[in-house]
Every structure is written in C-alpha cells, then in structure tokens.
Coordinates of C-alpha atoms in Angstrom, one line a residue:
M1 CA 0.0 0.0 0.0
V2 CA 1.5 3.3 -1.1
F3 CA 0.0 6.6 -0.1
D4 CA 0.1 9.5 -2.5
P5 CA 2.8 11.8 -1.2
D6 CA 0.8 14.9 -2.1
A7 CA -2.4 13.7 -0.2
Q8 CA -3.2 16.1 2.7
L9 CA -4.0 14.3 5.9
N10 CA -6.6 15.3 8.4
T11 CA -5.7 14.4 12.0
G12 CA -9.0 15.8 13.4
D13 CA -10.5 12.3 13.7
V14 CA -7.5 10.7 15.5
R15 CA -6.5 11.4 19.1
D16 CA -3.3 10.2 20.7
V17 CA -3.6 9.5 24.5
R18 CA -0.4 7.5 24.8
G19 CA 1.4 8.6 27.9
G20 CA -1.6 10.6 29.0
G21 CA -2.4 8.5 32.1
G22 CA -5.6 7.1 30.6
G23 CA -6.1 4.7 33.5
F24 CA -9.3 2.7 34.4
L25 CA -12.4 4.7 35.4
G26 CA -15.5 2.7 36.1
G27 CA -15.7 -1.1 35.9
G28 CA -15.8 -3.8 33.3
F29 CA -15.9 -3.6 29.5
P30 CA -19.4 -4.8 28.4
G31 CA -20.2 -2.6 25.5
G32 CA -17.3 -2.6 23.2
R33 CA -17.0 -4.6 20.0
G34 CA -13.6 -6.2 20.0
G35 CA -13.7 -6.6 16.3
I36 CA -10.4 -8.5 15.8
L37 CA -10.1 -10.3 19.1
G38 CA -12.4 -9.0 21.8
L39 CA -14.1 -11.4 24.1
L40 CA -12.3 -14.5 22.6
L41 CA -8.9 -13.1 23.3
T42 CA -9.9 -12.0 26.7
L43 CA -11.1 -15.4 27.7
I44 CA -8.1 -17.2 26.3
A45 CA -5.7 -14.7 27.7
A46 CA -7.2 -15.2 31.2
A47 CA -6.8 -18.9 30.8
V48 CA -3.1 -18.7 30.1
G49 CA -2.5 -16.1 32.8
I50 CA -2.4 -12.8 31.0
P51 CA -4.0 -10.0 33.0
V52 CA -7.0 -8.6 31.1
A53 CA -9.8 -6.1 31.6
T54 CA -13.1 -7.6 33.0
M55 CA -15.6 -8.2 30.2
G56 CA -18.7 -7.7 32.3
G57 CA -20.3 -6.0 35.3
S58 CA -20.0 -2.4 34.3
D59 CA -22.8 0.2 34.1
G60 CA -20.9 1.7 31.2
S61 CA -20.4 5.0 33.1
A62 CA -16.6 5.3 32.5
S63 CA -15.4 8.7 31.6
P64 CA -14.2 9.2 28.1
V65 CA -10.5 9.7 27.3
T66 CA -9.0 13.1 26.8
A67 CA -6.5 13.9 24.0
T68 CA -3.0 14.7 25.0
G69 CA -1.1 14.3 21.7
A70 CA -3.4 15.8 19.1
S71 CA -1.0 18.6 18.3
S72 CA 1.9 16.2 18.0
L73 CA 0.0 14.2 15.4
A74 CA -1.0 17.3 13.5
A75 CA 2.6 18.4 13.4
K76 CA 4.1 15.2 12.1
C77 CA 1.2 13.8 10.0
R78 CA 0.6 16.3 7.2
T79 CA 0.9 14.4 4.0
G80 CA 0.8 11.0 2.4
A81 CA 4.6 11.0 2.4
D82 CA 4.5 11.1 6.2
A83 CA 2.1 8.1 6.1
N84 CA 4.6 6.2 4.0
A85 CA 7.3 6.8 6.6
N86 CA 5.5 6.6 10.0
D87 CA 3.1 4.1 11.6
D88 CA 1.1 6.8 13.5
C89 CA 0.6 8.8 10.2
R90 CA -0.3 5.6 8.4
V91 CA -3.2 5.1 10.8
V92 CA -4.3 8.7 10.2
A93 CA -4.2 8.2 6.4
V94 CA -6.1 4.9 6.6
V95 CA -8.8 6.5 8.9
D96 CA -9.0 9.4 6.4
S97 CA -9.4 7.0 3.5
V98 CA -11.9 4.7 5.3
Q99 CA -14.1 7.6 6.4
N100 CA -13.9 9.3 2.9
Y101 CA -15.2 6.1 1.4
W102 CA -18.1 5.6 3.8
T103 CA -19.0 9.3 3.5
T104 CA -19.3 8.9 -0.2
A105 CA -21.1 5.5 0.0
F106 CA -23.7 6.9 2.4
A107 CA -24.2 10.0 0.3
N108 CA -24.8 7.9 -2.8
S109 CA -27.6 6.1 -1.0
G110 CA -29.2 9.3 0.3
Q111 CA -27.8 9.0 3.8
T112 CA -25.5 11.1 5.9
Y113 CA -22.4 9.5 7.3
Q114 CA -21.5 10.4 10.9
P115 CA -17.7 10.1 11.4
A116 CA -16.1 8.1 14.2
Q117 CA -13.1 9.0 16.2
T118 CA -10.0 6.9 16.6
V119 CA -8.0 6.9 19.8
L120 CA -4.4 5.7 20.0
F121 CA -3.5 4.4 23.5
S122 CA -1.0 2.2 25.2
G123 CA -1.3 -0.1 28.2
S124 CA -4.8 0.8 29.3
T125 CA -7.5 3.5 28.8
S126 CA -11.0 4.4 29.9
T127 CA -13.8 4.5 27.4
A128 CA -17.6 5.0 27.4
C129 CA -17.8 1.2 27.3
G130 CA -15.7 0.8 30.4
P131 CA -11.9 0.4 30.9
A132 CA -9.8 -1.6 28.5
T133 CA -6.3 -2.9 28.2
T134 CA -4.0 -3.8 25.3
E135 CA -4.9 -7.4 25.7
V136 CA -8.5 -6.8 24.6
G137 CA -7.2 -6.0 21.2
P138 CA -8.4 -3.2 18.8
F139 CA -12.1 -2.5 19.4
Y140 CA -15.0 -0.2 18.6
C141 CA -17.1 1.3 21.4
P142 CA -20.6 2.3 20.4
G143 CA -21.0 4.4 23.6
D144 CA -18.7 7.1 22.3
R145 CA -18.5 5.9 18.6
T146 CA -14.8 5.5 18.8
V147 CA -12.2 3.0 17.6
Y148 CA -9.5 2.2 20.1
L149 CA -6.1 1.1 18.9
D150 CA -2.9 0.1 20.8
L151 CA -0.4 0.1 17.9
G152 CA 1.6 -2.6 19.8
F153 CA -1.0 -4.9 18.4
W154 CA 0.8 -4.8 15.0
Q155 CA 3.7 -6.6 16.7
E156 CA 1.2 -9.0 18.4
L157 CA -0.2 -10.0 15.0
R158 CA 3.2 -11.2 14.0
T159 CA 4.7 -12.6 17.2
R160 CA 1.7 -14.1 19.0
F161 CA -0.6 -14.9 16.1
G162 CA 1.9 -15.6 13.4
A163 CA 0.6 -13.2 10.8
R164 CA 3.0 -11.8 8.2
G165 CA 2.0 -8.3 9.1
G166 CA 2.7 -5.3 6.8
P167 CA 0.9 -2.0 6.2
F168 CA -2.2 -3.4 4.5
A169 CA -2.7 -6.0 7.3
Q170 CA -2.7 -3.0 9.7
A171 CA -5.2 -1.2 7.4
Y172 CA -7.4 -4.2 7.5
V173 CA -7.6 -4.0 11.3
V174 CA -8.6 -0.4 11.2
A175 CA -11.1 -0.9 8.4
H176 CA -12.7 -3.8 10.3
E177 CA -13.2 -1.7 13.4
Y178 CA -14.8 1.0 11.2
G179 CA -17.0 -1.8 9.9
H180 CA -18.5 -2.0 13.4
H181 CA -19.1 1.8 13.3
I182 CA -21.1 1.2 10.0
Q183 CA -23.1 -1.5 11.8
D184 CA -23.7 0.9 14.6
L185 CA -25.0 3.6 12.2
Q186 CA -27.2 1.0 10.5
G187 CA -28.6 -0.2 13.8
T188 CA -27.4 -3.8 13.3
L189 CA -24.6 -3.9 15.8
G190 CA -26.9 -5.1 18.5
R191 CA -27.6 -8.3 16.6
A192 CA -24.4 -9.7 18.2
Q193 CA -26.4 -10.0 21.5
Q194 CA -28.8 -12.5 19.9
N195 CA -27.5 -16.1 20.5
A196 CA -24.2 -14.4 21.0
Q197 CA -21.7 -17.3 21.0
G198 CA -21.3 -20.4 18.7
P199 CA -20.2 -20.9 15.1
T200 CA -23.5 -19.4 13.7
G201 CA -24.3 -17.0 16.6
G202 CA -24.9 -13.3 16.4
S203 CA -21.4 -12.4 17.4
V204 CA -19.7 -14.4 14.7
R205 CA -22.1 -13.0 12.1
T206 CA -21.5 -9.5 13.3
E207 CA -17.7 -9.9 13.1
L208 CA -17.7 -11.5 9.7
Q209 CA -19.8 -8.7 8.4
A210 CA -17.2 -6.2 9.7
D211 CA -14.6 -8.2 7.8
C212 CA -16.7 -7.9 4.7
Y213 CA -17.1 -4.2 5.2
A214 CA -13.3 -4.0 5.5
G215 CA -13.1 -5.8 2.1
I216 CA -15.5 -3.2 0.6
W217 CA -13.2 -0.4 1.6
A218 CA -10.2 -2.3 0.2
H219 CA -12.1 -2.6 -3.1
W220 CA -12.5 1.2 -3.3
A221 CA -9.4 2.3 -1.4
T222 CA -7.6 3.8 -4.4
T223 CA -10.7 6.0 -5.2
T224 CA -10.7 7.8 -1.9
K225 CA -9.5 11.4 -2.0
D226 CA -8.5 14.3 0.2
A227 CA -10.2 17.7 0.2
N228 CA -8.1 18.8 -2.8
G229 CA -8.9 15.8 -4.9
H230 CA -5.6 13.9 -4.3
P231 CA -6.0 10.1 -3.8
F232 CA -5.0 8.9 -0.4
I233 CA -3.8 5.6 -1.7
D234 CA -2.0 5.2 -5.1
A235 CA -2.0 1.4 -5.3
V236 CA -2.9 -1.8 -3.5
S237 CA -1.0 -4.8 -4.7
P238 CA -2.2 -8.5 -4.8
Q239 CA 0.5 -9.2 -2.2
Q240 CA -1.0 -6.6 0.1
I241 CA -4.4 -8.1 -0.2
A242 CA -2.8 -11.4 0.6
D243 CA -1.3 -9.8 3.7
A244 CA -4.8 -8.7 4.8
L245 CA -6.2 -12.2 4.2
N246 CA -3.3 -13.7 6.2
A247 CA -4.0 -11.4 9.1
A248 CA -7.8 -12.2 9.0
A249 CA -6.9 -16.0 9.2
A250 CA -4.4 -15.5 12.0
V251 CA -7.2 -14.1 14.3
G252 CA -9.8 -16.7 13.4
D253 CA -11.3 -18.3 16.5
D254 CA -10.1 -21.8 15.5
R255 CA -6.5 -20.6 15.0
I256 CA -6.4 -18.8 18.4
Q257 CA -8.0 -21.6 20.3
Q258 CA -5.7 -24.2 18.9
Q259 CA -2.7 -22.1 19.7
A260 CA -3.8 -21.2 23.2
Q261 CA -5.5 -24.4 24.5
G262 CA -4.6 -27.1 22.0
R263 CA -8.1 -27.7 20.9
V264 CA -11.0 -26.0 19.1
T265 CA -14.3 -25.4 20.7
P266 CA -16.7 -23.9 18.2
E267 CA -19.5 -23.5 20.7
T268 CA -17.5 -20.6 22.3
W269 CA -16.7 -18.9 19.0
T270 CA -17.4 -15.1 18.8
H271 CA -15.5 -14.1 15.6
G272 CA -15.6 -16.9 13.1
S273 CA -13.0 -19.3 11.8
A274 CA -9.9 -18.4 9.8
T275 CA -11.5 -19.6 6.6
E276 CA -14.7 -17.7 7.2
R277 CA -12.9 -14.5 8.0
Q278 CA -10.9 -14.8 4.8
K279 CA -14.1 -15.6 2.8
W280 CA -16.0 -12.6 4.0
F281 CA -13.2 -10.1 3.5
T282 CA -12.8 -11.5 0.0
T283 CA -16.5 -11.2 -0.6
G284 CA -16.4 -7.5 0.2
F285 CA -13.2 -6.9 -1.8
Q286 CA -14.4 -8.7 -4.9
T287 CA -17.9 -7.2 -5.0
G288 CA -17.5 -3.7 -3.4
R289 CA -21.2 -3.9 -2.5
L290 CA -22.9 -3.6 0.9
K291 CA -25.7 -6.0 -0.2
A292 CA -23.1 -8.8 -0.6
C293 CA -22.2 -8.5 3.1
D294 CA -25.4 -9.8 4.7
T295 CA -23.9 -12.4 7.0
F296 CA -27.2 -12.6 8.9
A297 CA -29.1 -14.3 6.0
G298 CA -28.5 -18.1 5.7
G299 CA -25.3 -19.9 6.2
I300 CA -21.9 -18.3 6.7

C-alpha cells in the first residue's frame, strides 16, 4: 500500500492519548465490539495467565478519554509522504481513506455518514464502554462511537498470532473496526447479542460482516481522495491483499483456540473461523457492495 505523497492528511478524527495517564475509570468492559479479538482473546488470555480487563459487570459509566497528543499528530502527519514513513501517520491516512469512502457511500444512498473518532492508546485506557487494556485488542465502542487502537497490536499480530504483518494488514484491522461503526449507524450492531456465541451465533455474524465491510473499503481504497482531490492511496497490490487475508486468518477463532488451548471449541466462537474471516473479507473486496455482506441471512 502506497500513499500519494501529495495527499493532505486530516488528523481531526484521531486522538493520541499514549502517555496521558488514561487509567481505568468505572468497571468492566461490556459494551465494546472487540472486532479483531475482543471477548475471545480476553477469555483465552485469562486462561493462560495474561491480565485482562473484565468483560462484564460495568454500568458503562466510564469517563471518556481526553486527547494529550493531538498537536503532535497534527505536526508530524501532514501528507501521504508522512504516512509512508511513519506508523502513526499511516493510521491517520487509513482513517481518512476509510471515512472518505463511507461518507461517499452513504451520500450515494441518500444518507449522511457520521464520522467516528480513533484513539491511539498504550497499556490501558478508559472508554464509554468501560476500561480496556492492550490485551483486549483493537475494538469499537458504540457508547462514544470511537475506535480504540494500541499500535503494539501490530507486533502482536506477528509474534503471538503468526501473521506476516505489513501496512495493509494494519489497514485491514482499522477498516474492520470501522465496519463496526457502520453497523452501529445501521442499527445492526446489537444483533451480536442474539444467541451471541457459537459458530453461527450473532457475534460471529457481526464480526464476519465487519470483515466484509473492510473488504469493501479495500475494493474502493484507491478511489478515496483528500479535500483537494488527491487520492489517499495510489496502489494496492495483490500481495498486500494477501497480507490482509493472512491477518484475517491469523485471528480466526479456531487458530487462536488451537494455539492457546490445544483444541478447538466452536460452541464458544465469537468471531468466526480463519476460513470464514478470509471468505467474507474476499466477498467485500471482490464485489465492493454492501448487499453482498449480509452475513445474517442463511449460512456463513
């Protein structure tokens, strides 16, 4: 993935609270959509002794985070050239591209897209869905319509989950979380609560749809443009799509369970198998159509 060096970045939708003391306020973490790992990673991490945020018992009254590094991002992330050279700026550029796509897609269907925020944190942070730690993985909180990212997860993808990594694998993670934002705007995010766990449960269907929405963005990524008409992304290669598919497989329920506990228990799945995650990202990427992403109709 190569960003157009002349593209102008907008850091207004990304906040950096790393080093800002974003400790736990309130209790639990019941309301967030841990799009890539979420509840599954939390349960498995607890089983192998990794300290994690509690996934229940909160009233959702945690105070939202406050930005401490917005000016720093604005100073260093100005153009696509910065995104090509810096991980933080790459996230900004991907967020700009993803939100530009969905703004256009909503407008084409006669709707108004409501932007989401992205918060970069490290260690732990408080959210409108309750406190969260790095171990929860990237997630979307509908309570404050914000995507939360600890960029250390990029290394986790490679070292813990065996993904190849790469810039487009990172972009897939961001686009997946924004897929949950689209579900939130559509009023479908709550379907995850219906028969939540299991290989055909509401949670799996919700996560696979977010994968499909990430694929839709990938399909249209090179058409997204800044305010001056410069494309954010010049090119996406077949190898980069393969990197995204590799990352999707690496965080499949079956892969994570086999690695962590030596067996696969589909009745506890919340995100879908490696094959399913690849299938639905591919569906979105090949079709570029929302209608193709109805994971709630029929089999998956």
